[in-house]
Coordinates of C-alpha atoms in Angstrom, one line a residue:
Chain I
X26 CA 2.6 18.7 9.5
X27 CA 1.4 15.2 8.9
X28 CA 0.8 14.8 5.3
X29 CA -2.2 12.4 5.4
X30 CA -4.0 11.7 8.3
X31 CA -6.4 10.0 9.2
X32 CA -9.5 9.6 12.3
X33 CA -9.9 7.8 14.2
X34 CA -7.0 5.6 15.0
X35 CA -8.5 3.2 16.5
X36 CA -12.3 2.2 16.2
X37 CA -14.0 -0.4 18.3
X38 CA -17.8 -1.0 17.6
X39 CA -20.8 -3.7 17.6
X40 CA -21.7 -5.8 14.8
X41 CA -25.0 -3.7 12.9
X42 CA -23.3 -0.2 13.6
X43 CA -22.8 2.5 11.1
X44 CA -19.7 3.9 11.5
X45 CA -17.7 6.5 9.2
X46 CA -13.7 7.1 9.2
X47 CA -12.4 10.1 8.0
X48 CA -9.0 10.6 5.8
X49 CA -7.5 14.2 4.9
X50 CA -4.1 15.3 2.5
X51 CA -2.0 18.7 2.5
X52 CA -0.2 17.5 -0.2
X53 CA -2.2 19.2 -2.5
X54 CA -2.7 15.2 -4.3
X55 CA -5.6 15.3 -7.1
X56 CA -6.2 11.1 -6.0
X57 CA -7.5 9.6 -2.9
X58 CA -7.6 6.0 -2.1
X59 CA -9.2 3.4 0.4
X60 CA -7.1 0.3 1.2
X61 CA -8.0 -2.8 3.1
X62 CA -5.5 -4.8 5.0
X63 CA -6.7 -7.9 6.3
X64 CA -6.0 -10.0 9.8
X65 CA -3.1 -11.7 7.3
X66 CA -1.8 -9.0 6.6
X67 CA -2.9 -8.5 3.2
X68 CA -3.3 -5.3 1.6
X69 CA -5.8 -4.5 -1.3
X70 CA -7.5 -1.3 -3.1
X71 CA -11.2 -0.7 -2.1
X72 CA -11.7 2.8 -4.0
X73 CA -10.2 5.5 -5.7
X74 CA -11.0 9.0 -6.4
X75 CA -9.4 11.8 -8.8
X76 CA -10.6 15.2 -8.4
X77 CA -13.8 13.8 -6.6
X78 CA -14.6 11.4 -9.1
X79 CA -15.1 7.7 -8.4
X80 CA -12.4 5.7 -10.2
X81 CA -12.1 2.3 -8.8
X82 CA -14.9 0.2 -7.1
X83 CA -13.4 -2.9 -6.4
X84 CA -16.1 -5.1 -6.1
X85 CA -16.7 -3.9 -2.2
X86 CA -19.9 -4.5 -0.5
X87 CA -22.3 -1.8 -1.1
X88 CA -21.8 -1.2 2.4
X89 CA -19.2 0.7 2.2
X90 CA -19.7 4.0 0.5
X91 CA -17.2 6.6 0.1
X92 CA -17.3 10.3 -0.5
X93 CA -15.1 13.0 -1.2
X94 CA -16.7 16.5 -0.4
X95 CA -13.6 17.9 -1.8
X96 CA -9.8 16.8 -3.4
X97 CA -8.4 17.3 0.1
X98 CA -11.0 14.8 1.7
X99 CA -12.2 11.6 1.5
X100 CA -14.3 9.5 4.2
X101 CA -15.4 6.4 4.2
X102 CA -18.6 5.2 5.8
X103 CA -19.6 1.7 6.5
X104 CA -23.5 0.7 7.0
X105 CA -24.0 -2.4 9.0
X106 CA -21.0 -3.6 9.9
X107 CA -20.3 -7.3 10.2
X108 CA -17.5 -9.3 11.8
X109 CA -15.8 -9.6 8.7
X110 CA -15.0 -5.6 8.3
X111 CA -12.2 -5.6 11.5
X112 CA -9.5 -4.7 9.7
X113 CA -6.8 -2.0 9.0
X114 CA -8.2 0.6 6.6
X115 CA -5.4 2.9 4.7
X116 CA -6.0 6.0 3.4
X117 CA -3.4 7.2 0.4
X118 CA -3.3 9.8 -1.7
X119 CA -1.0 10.8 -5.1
X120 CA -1.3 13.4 -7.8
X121 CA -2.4 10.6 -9.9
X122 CA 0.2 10.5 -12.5
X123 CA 2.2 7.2 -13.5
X124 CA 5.1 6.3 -11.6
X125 CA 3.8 8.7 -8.4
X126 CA 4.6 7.8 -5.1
X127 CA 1.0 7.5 -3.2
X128 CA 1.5 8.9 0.5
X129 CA -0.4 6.5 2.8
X130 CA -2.3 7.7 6.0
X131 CA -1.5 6.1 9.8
X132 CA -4.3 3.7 8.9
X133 CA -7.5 3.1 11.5
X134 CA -8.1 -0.4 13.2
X135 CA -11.3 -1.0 13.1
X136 CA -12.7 -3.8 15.3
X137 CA -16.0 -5.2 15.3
X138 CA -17.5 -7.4 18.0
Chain K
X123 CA -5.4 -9.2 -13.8
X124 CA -1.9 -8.3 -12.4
X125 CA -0.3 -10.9 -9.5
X126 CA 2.8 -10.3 -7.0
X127 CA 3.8 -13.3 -5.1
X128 CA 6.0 -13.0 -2.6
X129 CA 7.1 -16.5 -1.3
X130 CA 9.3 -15.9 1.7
X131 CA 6.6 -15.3 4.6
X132 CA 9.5 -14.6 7.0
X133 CA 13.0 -13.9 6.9
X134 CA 15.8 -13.2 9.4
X135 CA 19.0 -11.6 9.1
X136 CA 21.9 -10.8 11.4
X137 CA 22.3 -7.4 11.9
X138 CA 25.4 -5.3 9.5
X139 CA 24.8 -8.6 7.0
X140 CA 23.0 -8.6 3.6
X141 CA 19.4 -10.4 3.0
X142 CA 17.8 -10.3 -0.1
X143 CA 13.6 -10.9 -0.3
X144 CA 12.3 -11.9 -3.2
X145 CA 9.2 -10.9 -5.6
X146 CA 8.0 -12.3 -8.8
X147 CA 4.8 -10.6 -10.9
X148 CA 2.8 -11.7 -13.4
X149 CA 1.6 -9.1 -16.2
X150 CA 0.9 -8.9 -19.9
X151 CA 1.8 -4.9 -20.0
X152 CA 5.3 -4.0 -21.3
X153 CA 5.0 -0.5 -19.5
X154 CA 4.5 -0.5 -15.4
X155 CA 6.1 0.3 -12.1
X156 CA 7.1 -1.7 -8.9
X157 CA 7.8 -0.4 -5.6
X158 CA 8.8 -1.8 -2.0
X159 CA 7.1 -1.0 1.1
X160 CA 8.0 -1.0 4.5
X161 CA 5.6 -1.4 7.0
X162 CA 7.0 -1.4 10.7
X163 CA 5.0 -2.3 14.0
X164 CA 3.7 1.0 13.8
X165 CA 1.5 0.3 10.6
X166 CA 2.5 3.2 8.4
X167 CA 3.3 2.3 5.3
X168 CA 7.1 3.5 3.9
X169 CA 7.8 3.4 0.5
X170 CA 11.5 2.3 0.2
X171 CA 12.5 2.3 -3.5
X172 CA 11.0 2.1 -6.8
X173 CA 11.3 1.0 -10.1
X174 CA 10.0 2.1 -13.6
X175 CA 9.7 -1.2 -16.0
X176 CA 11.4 0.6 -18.9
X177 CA 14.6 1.6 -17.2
X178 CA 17.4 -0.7 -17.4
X179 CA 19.5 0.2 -14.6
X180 CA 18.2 -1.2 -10.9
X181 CA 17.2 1.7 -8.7
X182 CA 19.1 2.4 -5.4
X183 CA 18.5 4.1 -2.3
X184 CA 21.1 4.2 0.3
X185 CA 21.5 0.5 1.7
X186 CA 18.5 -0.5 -0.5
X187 CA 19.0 -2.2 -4.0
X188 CA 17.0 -3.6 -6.3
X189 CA 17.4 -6.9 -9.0
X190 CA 15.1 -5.8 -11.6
X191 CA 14.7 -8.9 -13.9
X192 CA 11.9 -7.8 -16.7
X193 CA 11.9 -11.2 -18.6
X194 CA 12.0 -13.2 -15.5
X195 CA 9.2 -10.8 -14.2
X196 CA 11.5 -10.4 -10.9
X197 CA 12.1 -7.5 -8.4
X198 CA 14.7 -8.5 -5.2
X199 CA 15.1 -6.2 -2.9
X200 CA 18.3 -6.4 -1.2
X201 CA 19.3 -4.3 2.3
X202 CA 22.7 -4.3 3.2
X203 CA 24.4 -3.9 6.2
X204 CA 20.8 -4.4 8.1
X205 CA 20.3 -2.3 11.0
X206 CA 18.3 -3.1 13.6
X207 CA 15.2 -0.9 12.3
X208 CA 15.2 -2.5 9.4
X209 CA 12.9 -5.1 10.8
X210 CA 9.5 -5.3 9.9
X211 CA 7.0 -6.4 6.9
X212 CA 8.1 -5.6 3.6
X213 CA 5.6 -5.3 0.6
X214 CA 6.6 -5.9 -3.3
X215 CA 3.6 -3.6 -5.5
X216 CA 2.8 -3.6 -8.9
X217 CA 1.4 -0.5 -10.5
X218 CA 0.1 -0.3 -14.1
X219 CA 0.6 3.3 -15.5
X220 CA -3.8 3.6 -15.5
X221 CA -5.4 5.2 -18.5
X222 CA -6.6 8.3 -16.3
X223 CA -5.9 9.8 -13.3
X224 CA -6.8 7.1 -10.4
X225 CA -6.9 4.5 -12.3
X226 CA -3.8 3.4 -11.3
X227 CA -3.6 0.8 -8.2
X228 CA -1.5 -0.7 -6.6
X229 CA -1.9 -4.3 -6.4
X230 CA 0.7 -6.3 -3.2
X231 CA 2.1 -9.6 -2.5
X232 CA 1.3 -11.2 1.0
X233 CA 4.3 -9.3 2.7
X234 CA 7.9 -10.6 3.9
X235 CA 8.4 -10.6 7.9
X236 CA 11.8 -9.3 8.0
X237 CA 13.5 -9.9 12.1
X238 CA 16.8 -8.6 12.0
X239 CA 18.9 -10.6 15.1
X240 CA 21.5 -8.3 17.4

């Protein structure tokens, strides 16, 4: 069973498109997480939720909005999308304590053209 | 705000040898964790060891060891014996212990390119 997974994959769309990826945890985690990794490489949080509660906005566009219908799930939508969003986007999820390993997802490619 | 610089954008090994990649932080908290990733062409993202700021003793996992320096605000990661899928991009993380759940992040360095030569 794949602890946190994540659709789609791979996600190829026009610049202006609305476009949503979805991230889901059997691990019974209490805190999700969106991270960004860059064409360098470079990894960084975007959000973070605990129990469906918005912990960390990191100064992200409000473009992007996440939501988490539930602790199991949380999906991340992006309005408009602009050149500069083609990325990797990770989904992770812990139980939220210190020190906690935080299980990442297969991550989603998003391309924008 | 918490930094991890990793200065080694690639390194190579032979294979069955020893290479060490290197990671320094900057912090003001006394109380925090660091972890290496592993991040293979397949993009998922393996954590390989970790390290809580108030133990002494470097952690160790199989051919995986860590050189924990707190004053020197350094974490090395040495693999010995480096097999062939060992290669890939390694990530040094810093993690505060956050003041509620969520809160805490995990902020990377730029990554380490790790070829490992037959």
């Amino acid at each position: 069973d794949t602890a946190v997974s994540q659709t789609p994959k791979y996600l190829v769309t026009q610049m202006g498109n609305d476009k949503s990826i979805k991230c889901e945890q059997n691990l019974g985690h209490d805190t999700m997480y969106w991270y960004k990794q860059d064409s360098k490489k470079f990894l960084k949080i975007m959000f973070s939720y605990n129990n469906k509660e918005l912990i960390i906005n990191e100064t992200v566009p409000n473009r992007f909005s996440p939501k988490s219908p539930d602790k199991a799930h949380l999906n991340l939508h992006i309005n408009s999308l602009e050149l500069g969003d083609s990325a990797v986007y990770f989904c992770a999820s812990s139980y939220g304590l210190a020190g906690d390993e935080q299980f990442f997802g297969p991550g989603t490619r998003l391309t924008v053209l | 705000a918490q930094t991890v610089t990793q200065s080694q954008p690639e390194m190579s090994v032979q294979e069955a040898e020893t290479v060490t990649l290197s990671c320094t932080y900057d912090t003001s908290e006394s109380d925090y964790y660091l972890f290496w990733y592993k991040q293979p062409p397949s993009r998922q993202m393996i954590l390989v060891i970790r390290q809580e700021a108030y133990k002494q003793q470097n952690a160790t996992e199989n051919r995986f060891s860590v050189n924990f320096q707190k004053a020197a605000k350094s974490f090395s990661l040495k693999i010995s014996d480096s097999q062939l899928g060992d290669a890939a991009m390694y990530f040094c993380a810093y993690r505060s212990p956050g003041t509620q759940g969520g809160s805490e992040k995990l902020v990377f360095g730029k990554g380490t390119k790790l070829t490992v030569n037959p």
